C-alpha cells in the first residue's frame, strides 16, 4: 500500500469524537477559536474530499456570512497550515479545500475500524471477542462529538456521529446479553432508555435483561409505558421487533431472581453526596453560617450563589457532610445542570424519587403526581437535599419539601432572591491568605514555603478564584520540575494565562463560557465589547457609549451580565451611581471572544467609542 504524506507525519493526531482537538508530537495544540476548530472539523469530516468555500461559510456563519467571509476562511486555513506543518497539507482546490490525513491519525476512523472488526467477530460467532472490540471502539469517544465547534456545524453533523455511536453501543449490549451479563446491564440500560426513550432496540434490551433477572413485571411495565407514550404522542404502536420481545416475555415463565438478589423490603436511606474535598480550605465564616441555618429546627433552606469557579459546590458538599448526622434519613444530591441544559421539574422529581426508594416503574407520569408522591415520601423524615447548579427559582421551587424536618442547600450562579424567606449567601473569591493556604494544601506546604512570594503572585494572578488556584496547584503537582516562580511567570503572560489554567477536566475558560452561552446575543455582544475598555471600573453611561445604545438599554444589559456573574458591582462614583468591573479571568475570556466573534471593523468602532468615553469621562 502506498503511504500518504500524512501517514509519514505519525506524530499528528486529530479528535472529533469529543472536543475537537489537535495533538502534535504528544502535545495538544490549543485551537481556542471555535471557528478555527470548525474549519478543521469540516475538513476532517470530509477527509480527502473537497469542502467548498460555500459549505465552510455556511457552517461558520449560517445563512448570513459576512462580506469578508472568503478572506476570513483563508485566514483560518493559513493558521491551520501553520500548526499542522508539512505533514498534513491543506490543499486549495477550487472552489474549496482538501485535507488529506492518514487513517491512523483520526479518532473517527479508528472508532469505525474497531467497530467493524467487532461486528465481523459477532457474525463469526466469536461473541466475547465482539463484545471486547465493540467496547474498545466506544472507548475512543471522549465526550459529545464535535464539542467546541459552531452551533451550526454541531447541529448539522453531530447527530449523525451520535447515531453511529448508539448503534455500536446497541451492538455491544447485544453481545453482552448473549454472554449472559444480564444483572450488570440493568442499571446501564435503565439510564440509556431514560436518555433515549424512543430507541426501541435499547428498550427491548432492557426488557430482556429485566426478564432474565427475575423482573418480568418490570419488563412488561416498561413496554406498556412506551406503548402509551407512542399512542399519545404519535398515534402509532411500537415497532415489530419490540412487540416480538414483549410477546416472547409473555409466553415464557418468569425467571427466578439470581442468587443474592432477593432483598427484604426496606425504606431507602439515600447517601448520594459526592466525596468531601480533602484539601478544603478556609471559608470558616460561610461554613459556620450554613451549618447554623441547616441545624435550625424548622424548614432549613439556604442558597449559595457566586461566579463560575468560586467554589459553590465544594462549599455545599463540605457543609452537607458536616451536617449528615442531623439528617439521619439520608442525603440526596442532584445536579440541576443550570448552565448546560437544565433539568425540568419532572425530570428532577423522577431522579429524586428513585433516590428515595421509589422503583422507576412506579414513578408517575405527571408532574403533579410526582410532586405529591415526592412530598409524601419526605413526610415525617429528616433528609438533606443538595440541589446543585440551579438555573433559577422556577426550577428549585417545586423541589422544596413540604415538611419542616428536611434541609435544603441550593447552589447556583444567579442569586435566587425570589425564594421567599430563604437566606442568600453570596460567595466571593478567596482572600490572598486563604488562596495561598489552598495552594499549599494542594502542592505541599514546603513547596509554597520555598518561594512564598511566587505563591502569592500565583494566587493574585488567579484573582483568588478557587478553581484557578486549584488548577495552578495541580499543574505544580503534575510537573515536580516546574518551579513556582516559573508558573507565576507563565500566568503573568495574558496571552497564555487561560491556557495555563486548564488541566484535564478543570478549565477556567470553559467554566466561564458556560455562563456566556446562556445569554441572549445582545447581552453576549455587550460582554465582549465591554472587555475593550482599558479601565478596571466603568459606569453605565460609559457602557452606553461603547455599546452605542441608550443609557436605559445599557443599564439592562449590564445588569443581565451582573445577574449571570460575568460582571461585578464594584463601588459607586461621586454621584452615587454603581460602577462595574470584570474579574481578571472573566475579562480574559471576554477578550478572546471579542477577537474571535466580532469583525475587526466592529471592534475598531467600539474601541474608538471606548477611547472617546475615556477622554471625556467625568468619573
Coordinates of C-alpha atoms in Angstrom, one line a residue:
X1 CA 0.0 0.0 0.0
X2 CA 1.3 3.5 -0.9
X3 CA 1.8 5.6 2.2
X4 CA 0.1 9.0 2.0
X5 CA 2.1 12.1 3.0
X6 CA 0.0 12.3 6.1
X7 CA 0.9 8.8 7.2
X8 CA 4.5 9.9 7.4
X9 CA 3.6 12.6 9.9
X10 CA 2.7 10.0 12.6
X11 CA 3.0 12.5 15.4
X12 CA -0.2 14.3 14.4
X13 CA -3.5 13.2 15.8
X14 CA -7.0 14.6 15.4
X15 CA -10.1 14.0 17.5
X16 CA -13.7 14.6 16.6
X17 CA -15.4 12.2 19.0
X18 CA -15.3 14.7 21.9
X19 CA -13.7 18.1 21.9
X20 CA -12.3 18.9 18.5
X21 CA -8.5 18.8 19.2
X22 CA -5.2 18.5 17.5
X23 CA -2.2 16.8 19.1
X24 CA 1.3 17.2 17.6
X25 CA 4.2 15.1 18.9
X26 CA 2.2 14.3 22.0
X27 CA 1.4 17.9 22.8
X28 CA -2.1 19.3 22.5
X29 CA -2.3 22.4 20.3
X30 CA -4.8 24.9 21.7
X31 CA -7.3 25.8 19.0
X32 CA -9.1 28.3 21.1
X33 CA -11.2 29.9 18.4
X34 CA -14.5 28.0 17.8
X35 CA -14.4 28.9 14.1
X36 CA -10.8 27.6 13.7
X37 CA -12.0 24.3 15.2
X38 CA -15.0 24.3 12.9
X39 CA -12.9 24.6 9.8
X40 CA -10.6 21.8 10.9
X41 CA -13.6 19.6 11.8
X42 CA -15.2 20.2 8.4
X43 CA -12.1 19.2 6.6
X44 CA -11.7 16.1 8.7
X45 CA -15.3 15.0 8.3
X46 CA -14.7 15.1 4.5
X47 CA -11.2 13.6 4.8
X48 CA -9.6 13.5 1.4
X49 CA -12.6 15.2 -0.3
X50 CA -13.2 18.8 -1.3
X51 CA -15.1 21.0 1.1
X52 CA -16.5 24.0 -0.9
X53 CA -16.0 27.5 0.4
X54 CA -19.7 28.0 0.5
X55 CA -20.1 25.0 2.8
X56 CA -17.4 26.3 5.1
X57 CA -19.0 29.8 5.2
X58 CA -22.4 28.2 6.0
X59 CA -21.0 26.2 8.9
X60 CA -19.2 29.3 10.2
X61 CA -21.9 31.9 9.9
X62 CA -25.1 30.2 9.0
X63 CA -27.0 31.6 6.0
X64 CA -25.7 35.2 6.5
X65 CA -22.0 35.1 6.0
X66 CA -20.1 38.5 6.2
X67 CA -18.8 40.2 3.1
X68 CA -15.3 39.3 4.4
X69 CA -16.1 35.5 4.6
X70 CA -13.6 34.4 1.9
X71 CA -10.8 36.4 3.5
X72 CA -11.6 35.1 6.9
X73 CA -11.7 31.5 5.7
X74 CA -8.3 32.0 4.1
X75 CA -7.0 33.3 7.4
X76 CA -8.3 30.2 9.3
X77 CA -6.8 27.9 6.7
X78 CA -3.5 29.7 7.0
X79 CA -3.5 29.4 10.8
X80 CA -4.2 25.6 10.5
X81 CA -1.4 25.2 7.9
X82 CA 1.0 26.8 10.3
X83 CA 0.2 24.4 13.2
X84 CA -0.1 21.3 11.0
X85 CA 3.2 21.8 9.2
X86 CA 4.1 20.0 6.0
X87 CA 3.0 16.5 7.1
X88 CA -0.8 17.3 6.9
X89 CA -1.2 19.6 3.9
X90 CA -4.4 21.5 3.3
X91 CA -4.7 21.8 -0.4
X92 CA -6.5 24.6 -2.2
X93 CA -8.7 23.0 -4.9
X94 CA -11.2 25.5 -6.2
X95 CA -13.9 26.1 -5.1
X96 CA -12.7 24.8 -1.7
X97 CA -10.1 23.0 0.3
X98 CA -9.0 19.4 0.9
X99 CA -7.2 17.9 4.0
X100 CA -5.7 14.5 3.4
X101 CA -4.8 12.7 6.7
X102 CA -3.8 9.2 7.3
X103 CA -6.4 6.7 8.8
X104 CA -4.3 6.2 11.9
X105 CA -4.5 9.9 12.7
X106 CA -8.2 10.4 13.1
X107 CA -10.2 9.0 16.0
X108 CA -13.4 8.7 13.9
X109 CA -11.6 6.3 11.5
X110 CA -10.2 4.3 14.5
X111 CA -13.7 4.1 16.0
X112 CA -15.2 2.8 12.8
X113 CA -12.3 0.4 12.1
X114 CA -12.6 -1.3 15.6
X115 CA -16.4 -1.4 15.4
X116 CA -16.3 -3.1 12.0
X117 CA -13.9 -5.7 13.5
X118 CA -16.3 -6.2 16.4
X119 CA -19.2 -6.8 14.0
X120 CA -17.2 -9.3 12.0
X121 CA -16.4 -11.2 15.2
X122 CA -20.1 -11.2 16.1
X123 CA -21.1 -12.5 12.7
X124 CA -18.5 -15.3 13.0
X125 CA -19.9 -16.3 16.4
X126 CA -17.0 -15.0 18.5
X127 CA -19.2 -13.2 20.9
X128 CA -16.7 -12.5 23.6
X129 CA -14.2 -11.0 21.1
X130 CA -17.1 -9.0 19.6
X131 CA -18.1 -7.5 23.0
X132 CA -14.5 -6.6 23.7
X133 CA -13.9 -5.0 20.3
X134 CA -17.1 -3.0 20.4
X135 CA -16.3 -1.8 23.9
X136 CA -12.9 -0.7 22.7
X137 CA -14.4 1.2 19.8
X138 CA -16.7 3.1 22.2
X139 CA -13.8 4.0 24.4
X140 CA -12.3 6.1 21.6
X141 CA -15.0 8.6 22.4
X142 CA -14.0 11.2 25.0
X143 CA -17.3 13.2 25.1
X144 CA -20.1 14.6 22.9
X145 CA -18.9 14.7 19.3
X146 CA -17.6 18.0 17.8
X147 CA -17.5 19.8 21.1
X148 CA -16.3 23.3 20.7
X149 CA -17.4 24.0 17.1
X150 CA -20.0 26.5 16.0
X151 CA -23.6 25.7 16.8
X152 CA -24.3 25.4 13.0
X153 CA -21.8 22.6 12.4
X154 CA -22.7 20.8 15.7
X155 CA -26.4 20.8 14.6
X156 CA -25.5 19.6 11.1
X157 CA -23.0 16.9 11.8
X158 CA -23.1 15.8 15.5
X159 CA -26.4 13.9 15.4
X160 CA -25.1 11.6 12.7
X161 CA -22.0 10.8 14.7
X162 CA -24.1 10.2 17.8
X163 CA -26.3 7.9 15.9
X164 CA -23.3 5.8 14.8
X165 CA -22.1 5.7 18.4
X166 CA -25.5 4.5 19.7
X167 CA -25.7 1.8 17.0
X168 CA -22.3 0.4 18.1
X169 CA -23.4 0.7 21.7
X170 CA -26.5 -1.4 21.0
X171 CA -24.4 -4.0 19.2
X172 CA -22.1 -4.2 22.3
X173 CA -25.1 -4.6 24.6
X174 CA -26.4 -7.3 22.4
X175 CA -23.1 -9.2 22.7
X176 CA -23.1 -8.7 26.4
X177 CA -26.6 -10.1 26.7
X178 CA -25.6 -13.1 24.6
X179 CA -22.8 -13.7 27.1
X180 CA -25.3 -13.7 29.9
X181 CA -24.3 -10.5 31.6
X182 CA -27.8 -9.6 32.5
X183 CA -27.7 -8.3 36.0
X184 CA -24.8 -6.0 35.4
X185 CA -26.6 -4.4 32.4
X186 CA -29.8 -3.4 34.2
X187 CA -28.5 -0.1 35.6
X188 CA -26.7 0.9 32.3
X189 CA -29.8 0.1 30.2
X190 CA -32.1 1.8 32.6
X191 CA -30.1 5.0 32.2
X192 CA -29.9 4.7 28.4
X193 CA -33.6 4.1 28.0
X194 CA -34.3 7.2 30.1
X195 CA -31.9 9.2 28.0
X196 CA -33.2 7.8 24.6
X197 CA -36.8 6.8 25.3
X198 CA -37.7 6.3 21.6
X199 CA -34.9 3.9 20.7
X200 CA -36.8 0.7 20.7
X201 CA -33.8 -1.6 20.4
X202 CA -32.5 -0.2 23.7
X203 CA -35.9 -0.7 25.3
X204 CA -36.1 -4.2 24.1
X205 CA -32.7 -5.0 25.5
X206 CA -33.7 -3.5 28.9
X207 CA -36.9 -5.7 28.8
X208 CA -34.7 -8.8 28.1
X209 CA -32.3 -8.2 31.0
X210 CA -35.1 -7.4 33.4
X211 CA -36.9 -10.6 32.4
X212 CA -33.8 -12.7 32.8
X213 CA -33.1 -11.3 36.3
X214 CA -36.5 -12.3 37.6
X215 CA -38.1 -8.9 37.0
X216 CA -40.7 -9.9 34.4
X217 CA -43.3 -7.5 35.7
X218 CA -40.9 -4.5 35.3
X219 CA -40.1 -5.7 31.8
X220 CA -43.7 -5.7 30.8
X221 CA -44.4 -2.4 32.5
X222 CA -41.6 -0.8 30.5
X223 CA -43.3 -1.9 27.3
X224 CA -46.7 -0.6 28.4
X225 CA -45.4 2.8 29.3
X226 CA -43.7 3.0 26.0
X227 CA -46.8 1.9 24.1
X228 CA -48.9 4.6 25.9
X229 CA -46.4 7.3 25.1
X230 CA -46.2 6.3 21.4
X231 CA -50.0 6.3 21.2
X232 CA -50.4 9.7 22.9
X233 CA -47.5 11.5 21.2
X234 CA -47.5 10.0 17.7
X235 CA -50.7 7.9 17.3
X236 CA -48.7 4.7 16.5
X237 CA -47.9 1.4 18.1
X238 CA -44.4 0.1 19.0
X239 CA -42.4 -1.5 16.2
X240 CA -42.4 -5.1 15.2
X241 CA -39.1 -6.1 16.9
X242 CA -40.2 -4.6 20.2
X243 CA -43.6 -6.3 20.0
X244 CA -41.8 -9.6 19.5
X245 CA -39.7 -9.1 22.6
X246 CA -42.8 -8.3 24.5
X247 CA -44.7 -11.4 23.2
X248 CA -41.7 -13.7 24.0
X249 CA -41.6 -12.5 27.6
X250 CA -45.4 -13.0 27.9
X251 CA -45.0 -16.5 26.6
X252 CA -42.2 -17.6 28.8
X253 CA -42.4 -18.4 32.6
X254 CA -41.0 -15.7 34.9
X255 CA -37.3 -16.2 35.6
X256 CA -36.1 -16.6 39.2
X257 CA -34.0 -13.7 40.5
X258 CA -30.3 -14.5 40.6
X259 CA -28.9 -15.7 43.9
X260 CA -28.2 -12.8 46.3
X261 CA -30.7 -10.5 44.5
X262 CA -33.7 -11.2 46.8
X263 CA -33.9 -8.5 49.4
X264 CA -36.5 -7.8 52.1
X265 CA -38.5 -4.6 51.6
X266 CA -36.9 -1.6 53.5
X267 CA -37.1 2.1 53.4
X268 CA -34.3 3.5 51.3
X269 CA -31.8 5.8 53.1
X270 CA -30.1 7.7 50.3
X271 CA -26.4 8.6 50.7
X272 CA -25.7 10.4 47.5
X273 CA -23.3 13.2 48.5
X274 CA -20.2 13.4 46.4
X275 CA -16.9 12.9 48.3
X276 CA -15.9 15.8 50.5
X277 CA -12.8 17.7 49.3
X278 CA -9.8 16.5 51.4
X279 CA -8.0 19.8 50.9
X280 CA -11.0 22.1 51.5
X281 CA -9.5 25.3 52.8
X282 CA -10.9 28.5 54.5
X283 CA -14.5 29.7 54.3
X284 CA -14.8 29.4 58.1
X285 CA -17.5 32.1 58.4
X286 CA -19.5 30.7 55.5
X287 CA -19.3 27.1 56.8
X288 CA -20.5 28.3 60.2
X289 CA -23.3 30.3 58.8
X290 CA -24.6 27.5 56.6
X291 CA -24.3 24.9 59.4
X292 CA -26.3 27.1 61.7
X293 CA -29.0 27.5 59.1
X294 CA -29.3 23.8 58.4
X295 CA -29.4 22.8 62.0
X296 CA -32.3 25.2 62.9
X297 CA -35.4 23.3 63.8
X298 CA -37.9 24.4 61.1
X299 CA -37.6 24.3 57.3
X300 CA -33.9 25.0 56.9
X301 CA -33.2 26.2 53.4
X302 CA -30.2 28.1 52.2
X303 CA -28.8 29.2 48.9
X304 CA -25.2 29.8 47.8
X305 CA -24.5 31.9 44.7
X306 CA -21.4 33.1 43.0
X307 CA -19.4 33.3 39.8
X308 CA -18.1 30.4 37.9
X309 CA -15.2 28.6 39.7
X310 CA -15.7 30.3 43.1
X311 CA -16.3 27.1 44.9
X312 CA -20.1 26.9 45.5
X313 CA -20.4 23.1 45.0
X314 CA -17.3 22.4 47.1
X315 CA -18.7 24.5 50.0
X316 CA -22.2 23.0 49.8
X317 CA -20.8 19.4 49.7
X318 CA -18.4 20.2 52.6
X319 CA -21.2 21.6 54.8
X320 CA -23.5 18.8 53.9
X321 CA -21.0 16.2 55.1
X322 CA -20.6 18.1 58.3
X323 CA -24.4 18.1 58.9
X324 CA -25.1 14.4 57.9
X325 CA -25.8 13.3 61.4
X326 CA -28.5 16.0 61.7
X327 CA -30.4 14.3 58.8
X328 CA -30.5 10.6 59.7
X329 CA -32.9 9.6 56.9
X330 CA -30.4 10.3 54.2
X331 CA -28.8 12.9 51.9
X332 CA -29.8 13.4 48.3
X333 CA -27.6 15.2 45.8
X334 CA -28.9 16.4 42.4
X335 CA -27.1 18.4 39.7
X336 CA -29.8 20.5 38.2
X337 CA -27.5 21.4 35.2
X338 CA -28.5 25.0 35.3
X339 CA -25.7 26.1 33.0
X340 CA -26.0 23.3 30.5
X341 CA -29.4 22.0 29.6
X342 CA -31.3 22.5 32.9
X343 CA -33.4 19.6 34.2
X344 CA -37.1 20.3 34.1
X345 CA -39.1 19.7 37.3
X346 CA -40.5 16.4 36.0
X347 CA -37.0 15.0 35.3
X348 CA -35.7 16.3 38.7
X349 CA -38.6 14.8 40.6
X350 CA -38.1 11.4 38.9
X351 CA -34.4 11.3 39.9
X352 CA -35.2 12.3 43.5
X353 CA -38.0 9.8 43.8
X354 CA -35.8 6.9 42.6
X355 CA -33.2 8.1 45.1
X356 CA -35.8 7.9 47.8
X357 CA -36.5 4.3 47.0
X358 CA -39.4 4.5 44.5
X359 CA -38.9 1.9 41.8
X360 CA -38.6 3.6 38.4
X361 CA -41.6 1.7 37.1
X362 CA -43.7 3.3 39.9
X363 CA -42.8 6.9 39.2
X364 CA -46.0 8.6 38.0
X365 CA -46.0 10.2 34.5
X366 CA -47.5 13.6 35.5
X367 CA -45.6 16.4 37.3
X368 CA -48.3 16.9 39.9
X369 CA -48.5 13.2 40.7
X370 CA -44.7 13.1 41.1
X371 CA -44.8 16.1 43.3
X372 CA -47.4 14.6 45.6
X373 CA -45.5 11.3 45.9
X374 CA -42.2 13.2 46.5
X375 CA -43.6 15.2 49.4
X376 CA -45.3 12.1 50.8
X377 CA -42.1 10.2 50.8
X378 CA -40.4 13.1 52.6
X379 CA -43.1 13.5 55.2
X380 CA -42.0 12.6 58.7
X381 CA -38.4 12.2 57.5
X382 CA -35.3 14.2 58.0
X383 CA -33.5 14.2 54.7
X384 CA -30.9 16.7 53.5
X385 CA -31.2 17.8 49.8
X386 CA -28.3 19.4 48.0
X387 CA -29.6 20.9 44.8
X388 CA -26.5 21.9 42.9
X389 CA -26.2 24.3 39.9
X390 CA -29.7 25.6 39.8
X391 CA -30.8 27.7 36.9
X392 CA -33.4 29.9 38.6
X393 CA -36.2 29.9 41.2
X394 CA -38.7 28.2 38.9
X395 CA -36.5 25.1 38.7
X396 CA -36.0 25.0 42.5
X397 CA -39.4 25.9 43.9
X398 CA -41.2 22.5 43.1
X399 CA -38.4 20.6 44.7
X400 CA -38.7 22.1 48.1
X401 CA -40.1 19.6 50.6
X402 CA -43.5 20.2 52.3
X403 CA -42.4 19.3 55.8
X404 CA -40.3 21.2 58.3
X405 CA -37.8 18.5 59.1
X406 CA -35.9 18.3 55.8
X407 CA -33.0 20.6 54.9
X408 CA -32.2 22.1 51.5
X409 CA -28.9 23.6 50.3
X410 CA -29.1 25.2 46.8
X411 CA -26.2 26.4 44.7
X412 CA -26.4 28.5 41.5
X413 CA -24.6 31.2 39.7
X414 CA -27.6 33.6 39.9
X415 CA -29.0 35.0 43.1
X416 CA -32.1 33.0 43.9
X417 CA -33.7 36.0 45.6
X418 CA -37.4 35.2 44.7
X419 CA -37.5 32.2 47.0
X420 CA -39.4 33.7 50.0
X421 CA -37.7 33.7 53.3
X422 CA -34.6 31.8 52.1
X423 CA -31.2 33.2 53.2
X424 CA -28.8 34.1 50.4
X425 CA -25.1 33.5 50.8
X426 CA -23.1 35.3 48.1
X427 CA -19.7 33.6 47.8
X428 CA -16.7 35.8 46.9
X429 CA -13.2 34.9 45.7
X430 CA -10.7 33.8 48.4
X431 CA -8.7 36.3 50.3
X432 CA -5.0 36.2 49.5
X433 CA -4.0 34.4 52.7
X434 CA -6.6 31.6 52.2
X435 CA -5.6 31.3 48.5
X436 CA -2.0 30.7 49.5
X437 CA -3.2 28.2 52.1
X438 CA -5.2 26.3 49.4
X439 CA -2.2 26.3 47.1
X440 CA -0.1 24.8 49.9
X441 CA -2.7 22.2 50.7
X442 CA -2.6 21.0 47.1
X443 CA 1.2 21.2 46.4
X444 CA 2.5 20.6 49.8
X445 CA 3.4 23.3 52.4
X446 CA 7.2 23.0 51.7
X447 CA 6.8 24.0 48.1
X448 CA 4.9 27.1 48.9
X449 CA 7.3 28.0 51.8
X450 CA 10.3 27.6 49.5
X451 CA 9.1 30.6 47.4
X452 CA 6.2 32.3 49.2
X453 CA 6.4 35.4 47.0
X454 CA 5.9 33.4 43.9
X455 CA 2.9 31.5 45.5
X456 CA 1.3 34.8 46.5
X457 CA 1.8 36.0 42.9
X458 CA 0.1 32.9 41.5
X459 CA -2.9 33.5 43.7
X460 CA -3.0 37.1 42.7
X461 CA -2.8 36.3 39.0
X462 CA -5.6 33.7 39.6
X463 CA -7.7 36.5 41.0
X464 CA -8.3 34.5 44.2
X465 CA -10.6 32.2 42.2
X466 CA -10.5 28.8 43.9
X467 CA -10.9 26.9 40.6
X468 CA -7.9 28.7 39.1
X469 CA -5.8 28.3 42.2
X470 CA -6.6 24.6 42.2
X471 CA -5.6 24.2 38.6
X472 CA -2.4 26.1 39.2
X473 CA -1.6 23.8 42.2
X474 CA -2.5 20.7 40.1
X475 CA 0.0 21.9 37.4
X476 CA 2.7 22.1 40.0
X477 CA 1.9 18.6 41.3
X478 CA 1.8 17.2 37.8
X479 CA 5.2 18.7 37.0
X480 CA 7.6 18.4 40.0
X481 CA 10.3 20.0 38.0
X482 CA 8.2 23.2 37.4
X483 CA 9.3 25.9 39.7
X484 CA 6.7 28.0 41.4
X485 CA 8.3 31.2 40.1
X486 CA 8.2 29.8 36.5
X487 CA 4.5 29.1 36.7
X488 CA 3.9 32.6 38.1
X489 CA 5.8 34.0 35.1
X490 CA 3.7 32.0 32.7
X491 CA 0.5 33.2 34.3
X492 CA 1.7 36.8 34.1
X493 CA 1.6 36.4 30.3
X494 CA -2.0 37.4 29.5
X495 CA -1.9 35.6 26.2
X496 CA -1.1 32.3 28.0
X497 CA -2.9 32.7 31.2
X498 CA -6.1 30.9 30.3
X499 CA -4.2 28.1 28.6
X500 CA -2.2 27.5 31.8
X501 CA -5.4 27.4 33.8
X502 CA -6.6 24.3 32.0
X503 CA -5.8 20.8 33.1
X504 CA -7.7 17.6 32.4
X505 CA -11.4 18.4 33.0
X506 CA -10.6 21.6 35.0
X507 CA -10.8 24.6 32.8
X508 CA -11.4 28.2 33.8
X509 CA -12.2 29.3 30.2
X510 CA -14.8 26.6 29.7
X511 CA -16.4 27.3 33.1
X512 CA -16.9 31.0 32.3
X513 CA -18.0 30.2 28.8
X514 CA -21.0 28.2 30.2
X515 CA -22.4 31.4 31.7
X516 CA -21.7 33.3 28.4
X517 CA -23.5 30.7 26.2
X518 CA -26.7 31.0 28.3
X519 CA -27.1 34.7 27.4
X520 CA -29.1 36.2 24.5
X521 CA -26.9 37.6 21.7
X522 CA -27.3 41.3 22.6
X523 CA -26.0 40.5 26.1
X524 CA -23.2 38.4 24.7
X525 CA -22.2 41.3 22.5
X526 CA -22.2 43.6 25.5
X527 CA -19.9 41.2 27.4
X528 CA -17.4 41.1 24.5
X529 CA -17.3 44.8 23.7
X530 CA -17.1 46.0 27.3
X531 CA -13.9 44.0 27.6
X532 CA -12.3 46.5 25.3
X533 CA -12.5 49.2 28.0
X534 CA -9.0 49.9 29.3
X535 CA -10.1 50.7 32.8
X536 CA -10.9 48.5 35.8
X537 CA -14.3 50.1 36.6
X538 CA -16.9 51.9 34.5
X539 CA -20.3 53.4 34.9
X540 CA -23.5 52.7 32.9
X541 CA -23.1 55.8 30.8
X542 CA -19.7 54.5 29.7
X543 CA -21.2 51.2 28.7
X544 CA -23.8 53.0 26.7
X545 CA -21.1 54.8 24.7
X546 CA -19.1 51.7 24.0
X547 CA -22.2 49.6 23.1
X548 CA -23.7 52.5 21.1
X549 CA -27.1 52.1 22.8
X550 CA -29.2 54.4 25.0
X551 CA -28.4 54.5 28.7
X552 CA -31.5 52.7 29.7
X553 CA -30.7 49.8 27.3
X554 CA -27.1 49.8 28.6
X555 CA -28.3 49.5 32.2
X556 CA -30.4 46.5 31.3
X557 CA -27.6 44.7 29.5
X558 CA -25.1 45.4 32.3
X559 CA -27.5 44.2 34.9
X560 CA -28.0 41.0 32.9
X561 CA -24.3 40.5 33.0
X562 CA -24.2 41.1 36.7
X563 CA -27.0 38.5 37.2
X564 CA -25.0 36.0 35.1
X565 CA -22.0 36.7 37.3
X566 CA -19.9 37.9 34.4
X567 CA -19.7 41.5 35.7
X568 CA -19.3 42.7 39.3
X569 CA -20.7 45.7 41.0
X570 CA -17.5 47.4 42.4
X571 CA -18.4 50.5 44.2
X572 CA -20.0 53.8 43.2
X573 CA -18.9 57.0 41.6
X574 CA -19.1 60.5 43.1
X575 CA -22.8 61.0 42.1
X576 CA -23.5 57.7 43.8
X577 CA -24.1 55.6 40.6
X578 CA -23.0 52.0 40.6
X579 CA -19.7 51.1 38.9
X580 CA -19.0 47.8 37.3
X581 CA -15.9 45.7 36.6
X582 CA -14.7 42.3 35.3
X583 CA -12.9 39.7 37.3
X584 CA -9.5 39.5 35.6
X585 CA -10.0 36.0 34.3
X586 CA -13.5 36.7 33.1
X587 CA -12.1 39.7 31.2
X588 CA -9.5 37.4 29.7
X589 CA -12.3 35.1 28.4
X590 CA -14.2 38.1 27.0
X591 CA -11.1 39.5 25.3
X592 CA -10.7 36.1 23.5
X593 CA -14.3 36.1 22.5
X594 CA -14.3 39.6 21.0
X595 CA -11.3 38.8 18.9
X596 CA -12.9 35.5 17.7
X597 CA -16.6 36.5 17.2
X598 CA -16.6 40.2 16.3
X599 CA -15.5 41.6 13.0
X600 CA -12.4 43.9 13.0
X601 CA -14.5 46.9 11.8
X602 CA -16.9 46.4 14.8
X603 CA -14.0 46.1 17.2
X604 CA -12.3 49.2 15.9
X605 CA -15.5 51.2 16.2
X606 CA -16.1 50.0 19.7
X607 CA -12.5 50.8 20.6
X608 CA -12.9 54.3 19.2
X609 CA -16.0 54.8 21.3
X610 CA -14.2 53.4 24.3
X611 CA -11.4 55.8 23.9
X612 CA -13.8 58.7 23.4
X613 CA -15.6 57.7 26.6
X614 CA -12.2 57.7 28.5
X615 CA -11.2 61.1 27.1
X616 CA -14.4 62.8 28.2
X617 CA -15.1 60.8 31.3
X618 CA -16.5 62.8 34.3
X619 CA -15.6 59.9 36.6

